[in-house]
mmCIF file of C-alpha atoms in Angstrom:
data_model
loop_
_atom_site.group_PDB
_atom_site.id
_atom_site.type_symbol
_atom_site.label_atom_id
_atom_site.label_comp_id
_atom_site.label_asym_id
_atom_site.label_seq_id
_atom_site.Cartn_x
_atom_site.Cartn_y
_atom_site.Cartn_z
ATOM 1 C CA LEU A 133 -10.857 -1.552 -5.158
ATOM 2 C CA ALA A 134 -14.587 -2.162 -5.490
ATOM 3 C CA LYS A 135 -16.747 0.228 -3.493
ATOM 4 C CA THR A 136 -19.215 -1.237 -1.040
ATOM 5 C CA THR A 137 -22.558 0.003 0.241
ATOM 6 C CA GLN A 138 -24.109 -1.201 3.496
ATOM 7 C CA PRO A 139 -26.978 -0.031 5.677
ATOM 8 C CA ILE A 140 -25.788 2.437 8.280
ATOM 9 C CA SER A 141 -27.446 0.684 11.189
ATOM 10 C CA MET A 142 -29.693 -2.203 12.165
ATOM 11 C CA ASP A 143 -31.497 -3.097 15.363
ATOM 12 C CA SER A 144 -32.271 -6.610 16.449
ATOM 13 C CA TYR A 145 -33.227 -8.618 19.536
ATOM 14 C CA GLU A 146 -31.453 -11.405 21.303
ATOM 15 C CA GLY A 147 -32.000 -14.779 19.698
ATOM 16 C CA GLN A 148 -32.941 -13.383 16.306
ATOM 17 C CA GLU A 149 -31.073 -13.855 13.054
ATOM 18 C CA VAL A 150 -29.419 -10.752 11.653
ATOM 19 C CA ASN A 151 -28.798 -10.403 7.940
ATOM 20 C CA ILE A 152 -26.650 -7.574 6.625
ATOM 21 C CA THR A 153 -26.523 -7.046 2.890
ATOM 22 C CA CYS A 154 -23.606 -5.384 1.164
ATOM 23 C CA SER A 155 -23.708 -4.103 -2.400
ATOM 24 C CA HIS A 156 -20.554 -4.239 -4.511
ATOM 25 C CA ASN A 157 -21.627 -3.713 -8.097
ATOM 26 C CA ASN A 158 -18.099 -3.222 -9.418
ATOM 27 C CA ILE A 159 -16.557 -6.349 -7.941
ATOM 28 C CA ALA A 160 -13.686 -7.693 -10.025
ATOM 29 C CA THR A 161 -13.123 -11.283 -11.080
ATOM 30 C CA ASN A 162 -10.306 -11.838 -8.607
ATOM 31 C CA ASP A 163 -11.978 -10.038 -5.708
ATOM 32 C CA TYR A 164 -13.041 -11.825 -2.548
ATOM 33 C CA ILE A 165 -15.654 -10.617 -0.063
ATOM 34 C CA THR A 166 -14.553 -10.318 3.536
ATOM 35 C CA TRP A 167 -16.467 -9.277 6.629
ATOM 36 C CA TYR A 168 -14.965 -7.836 9.783
ATOM 37 C CA GLN A 169 -16.482 -7.093 13.184
ATOM 38 C CA GLN A 170 -15.368 -4.198 15.338
ATOM 39 C CA PHE A 171 -16.255 -3.502 18.962
ATOM 40 C CA PRO A 172 -15.770 -0.002 20.396
ATOM 41 C CA SER A 173 -12.137 0.864 21.038
ATOM 42 C CA GLN A 174 -10.888 -2.393 19.568
ATOM 43 C CA GLY A 175 -9.318 -3.419 16.283
ATOM 44 C CA PRO A 176 -11.425 -5.180 13.637
ATOM 45 C CA ARG A 177 -11.786 -8.930 13.855
ATOM 46 C CA PHE A 178 -12.094 -11.199 10.825
ATOM 47 C CA ILE A 179 -15.457 -12.959 10.621
ATOM 48 C CA ILE A 180 -15.737 -14.679 7.273
ATOM 49 C CA GLN A 181 -14.540 -14.579 3.698
ATOM 50 C CA GLY A 182 -15.991 -15.954 0.477
ATOM 51 C CA TYR A 183 -15.821 -15.846 -3.292
ATOM 52 C CA LYS A 184 -19.131 -17.317 -4.444
ATOM 53 C CA THR A 185 -22.202 -19.270 -3.289
ATOM 54 C CA LYS A 186 -22.239 -19.907 0.445
ATOM 55 C CA VAL A 187 -19.632 -20.041 3.144
ATOM 56 C CA THR A 188 -20.329 -21.015 6.738
ATOM 57 C CA ASN A 189 -18.172 -21.065 9.828
ATOM 58 C CA GLU A 190 -18.802 -21.296 13.534
ATOM 59 C CA VAL A 191 -19.968 -17.693 13.867
ATOM 60 C CA ALA A 192 -21.631 -16.685 10.597
ATOM 61 C CA SER A 193 -22.718 -17.535 7.093
ATOM 62 C CA LEU A 194 -21.994 -15.605 3.957
ATOM 63 C CA PHE A 195 -24.334 -15.796 0.999
ATOM 64 C CA ILE A 196 -23.112 -14.648 -2.399
ATOM 65 C CA PRO A 197 -25.398 -14.744 -5.462
ATOM 66 C CA ALA A 198 -24.159 -15.858 -8.842
ATOM 67 C CA ASP A 199 -23.539 -12.330 -10.140
ATOM 68 C CA ARG A 200 -21.504 -11.515 -6.980
ATOM 69 C CA LYS A 201 -22.754 -7.932 -7.005
ATOM 70 C CA SER A 202 -23.931 -8.252 -3.450
ATOM 71 C CA SER A 203 -23.418 -10.449 -0.429
ATOM 72 C CA THR A 204 -25.288 -11.091 2.813
ATOM 73 C CA LEU A 205 -23.721 -11.760 6.166
ATOM 74 C CA SER A 206 -25.995 -13.827 8.357
ATOM 75 C CA LEU A 207 -25.521 -13.930 12.128
ATOM 76 C CA PRO A 208 -27.663 -16.673 13.661
ATOM 77 C CA ARG A 209 -29.291 -16.179 17.055
ATOM 78 C CA VAL A 210 -27.500 -12.997 18.043
ATOM 79 C CA SER A 211 -26.722 -12.104 21.621
ATOM 80 C CA LEU A 212 -26.059 -8.774 23.290
ATOM 81 C CA SER A 213 -22.339 -9.300 22.745
ATOM 82 C CA ASP A 214 -22.854 -9.213 18.981
ATOM 83 C CA THR A 215 -23.525 -5.480 19.196
ATOM 84 C CA ALA A 216 -20.764 -4.061 17.016
ATOM 85 C CA VAL A 217 -19.967 -2.472 13.677
ATOM 86 C CA TYR A 218 -19.732 -4.890 10.770
ATOM 87 C CA TYR A 219 -17.665 -4.030 7.723
ATOM 88 C CA CYS A 220 -17.908 -5.554 4.265
ATOM 89 C CA LEU A 221 -14.721 -5.371 2.215
ATOM 90 C CA VAL A 222 -14.043 -6.421 -1.336
ATOM 91 C CA GLY A 223 -10.636 -6.965 -2.834
ATOM 92 C CA PRO A 224 -7.949 -9.462 -3.884
ATOM 93 C CA LYS A 225 -7.161 -12.169 -1.415
ATOM 94 C CA ALA A 226 -3.429 -11.593 -1.170
ATOM 95 C CA ALA A 227 -2.454 -10.621 2.355
ATOM 96 C CA GLY A 228 -0.197 -7.773 1.331
ATOM 97 C CA ASN A 229 -3.001 -5.894 -0.348
ATOM 98 C CA LYS A 230 -4.357 -2.888 1.468
ATOM 99 C CA LEU A 231 -7.925 -2.955 2.719
ATOM 100 C CA THR A 232 -10.431 -0.162 2.129
ATOM 101 C CA PHE A 233 -13.085 0.087 4.789
ATOM 102 C CA GLY A 234 -16.477 1.508 3.944
ATOM 103 C CA GLY A 235 -18.907 2.948 6.414
ATOM 104 C CA GLY A 236 -19.900 -0.310 8.034
ATOM 105 C CA THR A 237 -23.198 -1.311 9.618
ATOM 106 C CA ARG A 238 -23.788 -0.580 13.266
ATOM 107 C CA VAL A 239 -25.764 -3.490 14.702
ATOM 108 C CA LEU A 240 -27.484 -3.011 18.033
ATOM 109 C CA VAL A 241 -28.811 -6.130 19.734
ATOM 110 C CA LYS A 242 -31.451 -5.389 22.320
ATOM 111 C CA PRO A 243 -32.510 -7.606 25.211
ATOM 112 C CA GLY B 6 -5.564 -16.597 14.428
ATOM 113 C CA ALA B 7 -2.282 -14.787 14.711
ATOM 114 C CA VAL B 8 -1.781 -12.151 17.382
ATOM 115 C CA VAL B 9 -0.848 -8.531 16.840
ATOM 116 C CA SER B 10 -0.183 -6.268 19.784
ATOM 117 C CA GLN B 11 0.065 -2.510 20.102
ATOM 118 C CA HIS B 12 1.737 -0.428 22.750
ATOM 119 C CA PRO B 13 0.662 1.709 24.409
ATOM 120 C CA SER B 14 -3.073 1.045 24.459
ATOM 121 C CA ARG B 15 -3.724 4.669 25.270
ATOM 122 C CA VAL B 16 -1.584 7.752 25.580
ATOM 123 C CA ILE B 17 -2.196 11.344 26.552
ATOM 124 C CA CYS B 18 0.342 13.952 25.566
ATOM 125 C CA LYS B 19 0.784 17.686 25.399
ATOM 126 C CA SER B 20 0.505 19.572 22.153
ATOM 127 C CA GLY B 21 3.842 19.797 20.368
ATOM 128 C CA THR B 22 5.297 16.580 21.690
ATOM 129 C CA SER B 23 5.972 13.414 19.722
ATOM 130 C CA VAL B 24 4.392 10.049 20.422
ATOM 131 C CA LYS B 25 5.584 6.625 19.311
ATOM 132 C CA ILE B 26 3.199 3.704 18.867
ATOM 133 C CA GLU B 27 4.506 0.174 18.468
ATOM 134 C CA CYS B 28 2.881 -2.639 16.527
ATOM 135 C CA ARG B 29 4.187 -6.159 16.992
ATOM 136 C CA SER B 30 3.307 -9.461 15.376
ATOM 137 C CA LEU B 31 3.735 -11.924 18.235
ATOM 138 C CA ASP B 32 3.683 -15.302 16.551
ATOM 139 C CA PHE B 33 4.393 -14.724 12.891
ATOM 140 C CA GLN B 34 6.647 -12.715 10.629
ATOM 141 C CA ALA B 35 4.866 -9.743 9.135
ATOM 142 C CA THR B 36 6.260 -8.763 5.778
ATOM 143 C CA THR B 37 3.682 -6.004 5.469
ATOM 144 C CA MET B 38 2.124 -3.819 8.122
ATOM 145 C CA PHE B 39 -0.595 -1.254 7.712
ATOM 146 C CA TRP B 40 -1.477 1.763 9.820
ATOM 147 C CA TYR B 41 -5.035 3.056 10.089
ATOM 148 C CA ARG B 42 -6.633 5.989 11.845
ATOM 149 C CA GLN B 43 -10.200 6.032 13.102
ATOM 150 C CA PHE B 44 -12.080 9.067 14.365
ATOM 151 C CA PRO B 45 -15.150 8.644 16.600
ATOM 152 C CA LYS B 46 -18.165 7.144 14.848
ATOM 153 C CA GLN B 47 -16.196 6.863 11.605
ATOM 154 C CA SER B 48 -14.640 4.048 9.653
ATOM 155 C CA LEU B 49 -11.003 3.088 9.502
ATOM 156 C CA MET B 50 -8.882 5.164 7.154
ATOM 157 C CA LEU B 51 -5.678 3.679 5.816
ATOM 158 C CA MET B 52 -2.721 5.955 6.480
ATOM 159 C CA ALA B 53 0.216 3.987 5.137
ATOM 160 C CA THR B 54 1.589 0.634 4.131
ATOM 161 C CA SER B 55 4.991 -0.479 5.308
ATOM 162 C CA ASN B 56 7.098 -3.366 4.111
ATOM 163 C CA GLU B 57 9.983 -4.636 6.173
ATOM 164 C CA GLY B 58 13.210 -2.929 5.269
ATOM 165 C CA SER B 59 11.759 -0.372 2.901
ATOM 166 C CA LYS B 60 10.144 3.041 3.095
ATOM 167 C CA ALA B 61 6.461 3.248 3.854
ATOM 168 C CA THR B 62 3.915 4.129 1.200
ATOM 169 C CA TYR B 63 1.562 6.843 2.392
ATOM 170 C CA GLU B 64 -2.011 7.377 1.312
ATOM 171 C CA GLN B 65 -2.975 10.645 -0.320
ATOM 172 C CA GLY B 66 -3.355 13.409 2.204
ATOM 173 C CA VAL B 67 -1.247 11.773 4.906
ATOM 174 C CA GLU B 68 1.862 13.782 5.770
ATOM 175 C CA LYS B 69 4.866 11.490 5.781
ATOM 176 C CA ASP B 70 6.961 13.949 7.779
ATOM 177 C CA LYS B 71 4.343 14.109 10.491
ATOM 178 C CA PHE B 72 3.575 10.411 10.708
ATOM 179 C CA LEU B 73 6.909 8.630 10.670
ATOM 180 C CA ILE B 74 6.732 4.911 10.078
ATOM 181 C CA ASN B 75 9.564 2.484 10.650
ATOM 182 C CA HIS B 76 9.365 -1.232 9.857
ATOM 183 C CA ALA B 77 12.837 -2.340 10.834
ATOM 184 C CA SER B 78 12.083 -5.980 11.541
ATOM 185 C CA LEU B 79 9.582 -8.636 10.528
ATOM 186 C CA THR B 80 7.817 -8.366 13.864
ATOM 187 C CA LEU B 81 7.844 -4.659 14.653
ATOM 188 C CA SER B 82 6.574 -1.490 13.041
ATOM 189 C CA THR B 83 6.410 1.882 14.736
ATOM 190 C CA LEU B 84 4.336 4.961 14.041
ATOM 191 C CA THR B 85 5.610 8.243 15.444
ATOM 192 C CA VAL B 86 3.250 11.180 15.501
ATOM 193 C CA THR B 87 5.572 14.180 15.481
ATOM 194 C CA SER B 88 4.625 17.525 16.977
ATOM 195 C CA ALA B 89 1.202 16.230 17.852
ATOM 196 C CA HIS B 90 -1.761 18.602 17.956
ATOM 197 C CA PRO B 91 -5.293 18.137 19.268
ATOM 198 C CA GLU B 92 -6.569 17.326 15.773
ATOM 199 C CA ASP B 93 -4.273 14.282 15.765
ATOM 200 C CA SER B 94 -6.274 12.809 18.610
ATOM 201 C CA SER B 95 -7.667 9.573 17.249
ATOM 202 C CA PHE B 96 -7.674 5.803 17.491
ATOM 203 C CA TYR B 97 -4.671 4.356 15.663
ATOM 204 C CA ILE B 98 -4.843 0.728 14.542
ATOM 205 C CA CYS B 99 -2.208 -1.402 12.882
ATOM 206 C CA SER B 100 -2.590 -4.625 10.963
ATOM 207 C CA ALA B 101 -0.036 -7.159 9.861
ATOM 208 C CA SER B 102 0.159 -9.789 7.193
ATOM 209 C CA GLY B 103 2.647 -12.546 6.564
ATOM 210 C CA MET B 104 2.599 -15.563 4.322
ATOM 211 C CA ALA B 105 -1.071 -16.325 4.848
ATOM 212 C CA ASP B 106 -3.848 -14.520 3.009
ATOM 213 C CA GLU B 107 -5.263 -12.808 6.071
ATOM 214 C CA GLN B 108 -4.515 -9.516 7.770
ATOM 215 C CA PHE B 109 -4.523 -9.467 11.536
ATOM 216 C CA PHE B 110 -5.399 -6.303 13.394
ATOM 217 C CA GLY B 111 -3.970 -4.938 16.587
ATOM 218 C CA PRO B 112 -6.155 -3.766 19.472
ATOM 219 C CA GLY B 113 -5.581 -0.097 18.676
ATOM 220 C CA THR B 114 -4.026 2.862 20.486
ATOM 221 C CA ARG B 115 -6.095 5.774 21.731
ATOM 222 C CA LEU B 116 -4.152 9.013 21.374
ATOM 223 C CA THR B 117 -5.347 12.143 23.122
ATOM 224 C CA VAL B 118 -3.447 15.366 22.530
ATOM 225 C CA LEU B 119 -4.150 18.130 25.031
#
């Protein structure tokens, strides 16, 4: 499984856009990029998944350059409730495959 | 998305006792379930993978005789921490996957061993 590198923490303010970049230099051809959000004492929650270019859903956007060696999760107009740890994972899409969590990025949204 | 539940949400036990944690997929059949452990301020660490009807596959360094996993049905997997000690205190999280490409995580179980 490709190893990922993310910033340990980021601070932001309500209403701002938060961009978290994840490096995955050894991503394989059949690997997808998936982001999860985790609040304290809760299980991770799926945010978004992509393979290339740009993916957008109701909560976030995921930008993936052509070489796919990195990806950026963009959270538009964050609120206090977006304070959480965000994990970037890289691996095959098949549901039965195990997931390897890296260190994650602790995002703190301030008022 | 699909719902995965865990029971209990938190448990406190005495050292030396065994604790069973249940993981249920409520609205789908989970052919594969995963068990993770998370210590404070750390990431999730995969402990084992279980497929319905077969023995679990444990990650390196995880004692299979201490962490017993049973996946007897397509909606239930259990993790039993045997002879628990204070160092086993942690947040245990399960995830489940079925026919779709996504894994769904449970809410976690906080285990405290006194």
